Tab-separated table of C-alpha atoms and ligand atoms in Angstrom:
chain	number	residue	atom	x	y	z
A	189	UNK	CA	16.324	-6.882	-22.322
A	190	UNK	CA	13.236	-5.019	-21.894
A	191	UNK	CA	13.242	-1.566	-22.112
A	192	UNK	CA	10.522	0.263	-20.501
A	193	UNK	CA	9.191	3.429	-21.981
A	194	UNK	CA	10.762	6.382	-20.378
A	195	UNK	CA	8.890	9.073	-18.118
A	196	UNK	CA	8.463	10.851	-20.775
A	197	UNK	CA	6.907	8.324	-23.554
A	198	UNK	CA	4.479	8.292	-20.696
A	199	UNK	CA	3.380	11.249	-20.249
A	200	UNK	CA	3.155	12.302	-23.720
A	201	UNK	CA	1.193	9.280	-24.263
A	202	UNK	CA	-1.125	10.384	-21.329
A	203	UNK	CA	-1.512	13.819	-22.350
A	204	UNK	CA	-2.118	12.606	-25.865
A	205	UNK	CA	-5.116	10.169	-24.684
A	206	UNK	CA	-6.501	13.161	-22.450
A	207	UNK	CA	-6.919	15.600	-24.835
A	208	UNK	CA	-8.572	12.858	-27.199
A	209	UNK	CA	-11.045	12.103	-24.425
A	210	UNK	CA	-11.673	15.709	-23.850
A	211	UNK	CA	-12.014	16.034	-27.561
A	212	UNK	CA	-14.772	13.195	-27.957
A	213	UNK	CA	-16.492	14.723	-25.144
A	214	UNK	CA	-16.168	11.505	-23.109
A	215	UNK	CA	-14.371	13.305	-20.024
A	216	UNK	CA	-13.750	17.163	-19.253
A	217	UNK	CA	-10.409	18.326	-17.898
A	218	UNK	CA	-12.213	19.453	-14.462
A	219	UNK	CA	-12.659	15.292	-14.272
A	220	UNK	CA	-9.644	14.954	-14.347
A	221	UNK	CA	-7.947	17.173	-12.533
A	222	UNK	CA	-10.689	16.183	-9.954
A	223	UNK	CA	-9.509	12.476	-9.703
A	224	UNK	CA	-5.979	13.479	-9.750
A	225	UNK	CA	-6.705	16.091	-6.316
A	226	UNK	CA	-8.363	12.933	-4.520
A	227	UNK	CA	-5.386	11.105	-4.783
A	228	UNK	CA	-2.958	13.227	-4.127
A	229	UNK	CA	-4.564	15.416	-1.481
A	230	UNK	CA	-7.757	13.282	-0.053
A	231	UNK	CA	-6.655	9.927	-0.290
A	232	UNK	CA	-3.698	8.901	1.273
A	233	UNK	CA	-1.538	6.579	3.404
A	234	UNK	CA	-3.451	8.740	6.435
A	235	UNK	CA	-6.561	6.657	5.879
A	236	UNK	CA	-4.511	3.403	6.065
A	237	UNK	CA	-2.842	4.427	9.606
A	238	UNK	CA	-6.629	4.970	10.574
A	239	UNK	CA	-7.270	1.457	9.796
A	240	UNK	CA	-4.296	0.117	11.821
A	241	UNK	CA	-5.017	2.400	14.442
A	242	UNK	CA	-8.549	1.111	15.201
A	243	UNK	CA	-7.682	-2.613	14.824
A	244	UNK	CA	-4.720	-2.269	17.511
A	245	UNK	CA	-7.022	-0.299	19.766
A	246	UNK	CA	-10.105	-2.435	18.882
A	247	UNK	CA	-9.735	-6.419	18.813
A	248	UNK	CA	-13.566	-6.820	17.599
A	249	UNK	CA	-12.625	-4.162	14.521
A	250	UNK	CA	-9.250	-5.986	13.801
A	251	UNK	CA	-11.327	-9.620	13.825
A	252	UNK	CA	-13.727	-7.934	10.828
A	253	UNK	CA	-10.782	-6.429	8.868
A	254	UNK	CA	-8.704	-9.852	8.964
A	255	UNK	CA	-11.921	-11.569	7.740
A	256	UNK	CA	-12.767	-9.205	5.289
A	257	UNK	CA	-10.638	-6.585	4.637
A	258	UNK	CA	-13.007	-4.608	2.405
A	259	UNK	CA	-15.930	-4.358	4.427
A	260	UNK	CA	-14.326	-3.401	7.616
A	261	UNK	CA	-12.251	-0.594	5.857
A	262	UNK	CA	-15.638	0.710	4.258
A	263	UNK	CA	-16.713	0.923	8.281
A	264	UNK	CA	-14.019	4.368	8.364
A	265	UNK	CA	-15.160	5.230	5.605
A	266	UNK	CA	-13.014	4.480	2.765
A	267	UNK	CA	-13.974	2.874	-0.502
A	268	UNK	CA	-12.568	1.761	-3.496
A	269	UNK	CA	-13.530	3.545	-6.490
A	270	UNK	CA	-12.507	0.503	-8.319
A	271	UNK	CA	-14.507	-2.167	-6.364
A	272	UNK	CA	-11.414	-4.318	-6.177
A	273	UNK	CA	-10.735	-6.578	-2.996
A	274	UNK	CA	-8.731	-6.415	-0.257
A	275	UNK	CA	-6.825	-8.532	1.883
A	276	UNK	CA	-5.148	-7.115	5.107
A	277	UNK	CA	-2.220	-9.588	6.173
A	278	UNK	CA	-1.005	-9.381	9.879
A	279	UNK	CA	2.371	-9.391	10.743
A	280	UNK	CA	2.970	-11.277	13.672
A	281	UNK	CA	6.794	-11.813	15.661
A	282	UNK	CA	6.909	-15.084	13.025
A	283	UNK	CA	5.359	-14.377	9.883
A	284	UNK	CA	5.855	-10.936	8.071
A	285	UNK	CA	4.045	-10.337	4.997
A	286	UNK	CA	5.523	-7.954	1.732
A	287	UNK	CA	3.202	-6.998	-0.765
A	288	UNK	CA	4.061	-6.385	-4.446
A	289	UNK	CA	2.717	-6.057	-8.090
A	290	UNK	CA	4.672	-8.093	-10.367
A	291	UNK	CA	2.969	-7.914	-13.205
A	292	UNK	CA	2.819	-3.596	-13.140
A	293	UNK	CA	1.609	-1.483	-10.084
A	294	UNK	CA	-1.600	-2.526	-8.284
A	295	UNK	CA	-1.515	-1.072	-5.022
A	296	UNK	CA	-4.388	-0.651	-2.519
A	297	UNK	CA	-4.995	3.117	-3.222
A	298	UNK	CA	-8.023	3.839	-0.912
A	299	UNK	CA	-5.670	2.993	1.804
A	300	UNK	CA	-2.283	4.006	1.083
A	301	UNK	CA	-3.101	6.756	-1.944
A	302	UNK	CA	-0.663	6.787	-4.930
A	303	UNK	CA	2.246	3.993	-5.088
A	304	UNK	CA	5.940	5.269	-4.402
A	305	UNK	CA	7.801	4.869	-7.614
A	306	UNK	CA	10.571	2.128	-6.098
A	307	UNK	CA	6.692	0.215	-5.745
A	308	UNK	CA	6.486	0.750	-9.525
A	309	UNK	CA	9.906	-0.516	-10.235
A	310	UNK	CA	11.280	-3.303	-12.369
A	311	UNK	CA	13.800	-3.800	-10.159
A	312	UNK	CA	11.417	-4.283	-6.952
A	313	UNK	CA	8.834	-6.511	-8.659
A	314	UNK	CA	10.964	-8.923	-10.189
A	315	UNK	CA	13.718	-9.108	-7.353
A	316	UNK	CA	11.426	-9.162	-4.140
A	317	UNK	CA	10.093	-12.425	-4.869
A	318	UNK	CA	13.106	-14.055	-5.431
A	319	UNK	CA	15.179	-12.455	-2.795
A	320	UNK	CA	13.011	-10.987	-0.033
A	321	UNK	CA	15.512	-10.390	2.487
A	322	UNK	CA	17.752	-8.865	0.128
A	323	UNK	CA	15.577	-6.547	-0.860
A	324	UNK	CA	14.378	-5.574	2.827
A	325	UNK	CA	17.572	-5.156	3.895
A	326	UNK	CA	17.912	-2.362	1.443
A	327	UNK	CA	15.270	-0.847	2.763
A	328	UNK	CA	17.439	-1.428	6.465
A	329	UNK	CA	14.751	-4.212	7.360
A	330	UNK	CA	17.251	-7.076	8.993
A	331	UNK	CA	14.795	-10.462	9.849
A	332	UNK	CA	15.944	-12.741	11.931
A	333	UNK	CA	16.516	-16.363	10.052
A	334	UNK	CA	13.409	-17.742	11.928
A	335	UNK	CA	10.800	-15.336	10.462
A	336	UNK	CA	9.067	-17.136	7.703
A	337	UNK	CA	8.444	-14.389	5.142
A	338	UNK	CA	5.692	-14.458	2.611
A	339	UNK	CA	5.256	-12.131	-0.090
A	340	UNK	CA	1.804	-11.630	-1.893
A	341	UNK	CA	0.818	-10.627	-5.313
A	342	UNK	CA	-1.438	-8.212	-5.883
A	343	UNK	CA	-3.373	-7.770	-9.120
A	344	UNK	CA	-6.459	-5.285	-10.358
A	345	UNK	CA	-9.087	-7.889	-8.836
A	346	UNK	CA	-7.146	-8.275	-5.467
A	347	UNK	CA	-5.309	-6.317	-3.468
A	348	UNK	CA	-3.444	-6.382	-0.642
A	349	UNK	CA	-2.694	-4.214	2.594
A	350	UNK	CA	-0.114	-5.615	6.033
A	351	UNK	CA	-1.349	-4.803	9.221
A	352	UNK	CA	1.757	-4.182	11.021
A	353	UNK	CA	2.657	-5.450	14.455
A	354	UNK	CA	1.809	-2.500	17.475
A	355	UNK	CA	5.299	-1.391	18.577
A	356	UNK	CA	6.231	-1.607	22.144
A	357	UNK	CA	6.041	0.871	24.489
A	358	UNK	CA	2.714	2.375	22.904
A	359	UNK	CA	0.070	0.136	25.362
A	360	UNK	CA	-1.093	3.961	27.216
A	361	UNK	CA	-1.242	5.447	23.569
A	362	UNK	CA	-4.349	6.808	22.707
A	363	UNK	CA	-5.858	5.842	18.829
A	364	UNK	CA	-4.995	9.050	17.470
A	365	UNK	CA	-1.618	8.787	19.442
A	366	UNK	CA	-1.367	5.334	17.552
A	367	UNK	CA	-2.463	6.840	13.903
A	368	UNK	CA	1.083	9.194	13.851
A	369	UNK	CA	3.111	6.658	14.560
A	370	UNK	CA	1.718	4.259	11.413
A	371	UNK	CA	3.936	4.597	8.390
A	372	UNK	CA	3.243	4.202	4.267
A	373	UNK	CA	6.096	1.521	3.744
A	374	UNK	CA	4.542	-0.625	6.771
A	375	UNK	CA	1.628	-1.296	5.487
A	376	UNK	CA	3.347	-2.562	2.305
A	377	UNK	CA	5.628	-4.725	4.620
A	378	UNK	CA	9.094	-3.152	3.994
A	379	UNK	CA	9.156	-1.509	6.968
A	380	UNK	CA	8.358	-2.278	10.977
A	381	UNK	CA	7.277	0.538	12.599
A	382	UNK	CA	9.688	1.495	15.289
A	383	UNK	CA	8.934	2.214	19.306
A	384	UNK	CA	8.464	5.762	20.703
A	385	UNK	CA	11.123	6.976	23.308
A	386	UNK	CA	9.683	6.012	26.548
B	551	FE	FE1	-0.482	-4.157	-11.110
């Protein structure tokens, strides 16, 4: 079996290849420590709730952002650094759509910031393609039998973001209303997002 490295392997391996690019003069450490604040404080799932928001409240917005995903998330403002595609899938009462990286961790960071480590996983990547549901229900997602479910691939060219369905109970709910209620985990497609109390 395949060990991966551990945590720490990592790190050290990272902190070795830092200094050396500090060292070289290729990067400075206020780079880096730049890019690392816009991910973890700037960028965030926030901006992806933003984009859900606007396409339930807006059916003209969420025509663009099915037909290309990239562009239409660019309209609010977000970008990727990375110029890498992206794809927003719609759930729908019939189809729901999972996202994963099986090949490492490529994730759709201008949308939903830095990937949750069970994303990063060996144990997610190589068991939610063969066993969806299983894996779902572990995350206390129960389908019905009739929902086709399609899980999608995501690699460093393409990426991929769910639109999930609006929950009920939310039709008087203004677009910032709607923005709280969009979670990280359903835009990857393990999660629906559950009605307000009435
Ligand atoms: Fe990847």
């Amino acid at each position: 079996m395949n060990n991966p490295p551990t945590q720490t392997d990592a790190a050290r391996r990272t902190r070795a290849l830092e200094s050396l690019l500090v060292e070289k003069g290729l990067l400075t450490t206020e780079i880096i420590d730049g890019v690392v604040q816009q991910y973890e404080q700037d960028v965030g799932p926030l901006n992806g709730a933003k984009v859900v928001a606007r396409a339930w409240s807006d059916p003209a917005y969420k025509r663009r952002l099915l037909a290309d995903g990239g562009a239409a998330i660019a309209e609010l403002g977000f970008g990727d650094a990375h110029g890498s595609k992206i794809v927003v899938l719609e759930n729908t009462p019939s189809v729901h759509h999972l996202v994963v990286c099986t090949l490492c961790s490529c994730y759709p960071w201008s949308v939903l910031g830095l990937p949750p480590s069970w994303y990063k996983s060996y144990a997610y990547r190589a068991r939610v393609v063969r066993e969806p549901r299983a894996v779902l229900r572990e995350f206390d997602l129960e389908l019905p039998a009739a929902v086709e479910i399609r899980v999608w691939d995501s690699n460093s060219d393409l990426r991929y973001m769910v639109l999930p369905e609006r929950p009920a109970n939310t039709a008087d709910h203004s677009e910032e209303q709607l923005v709280a209620l969009v979670t990280r985990d359903s835009m990857i497609g393990v999660a629906k997002i559950a009605a307000p109390a009435k």
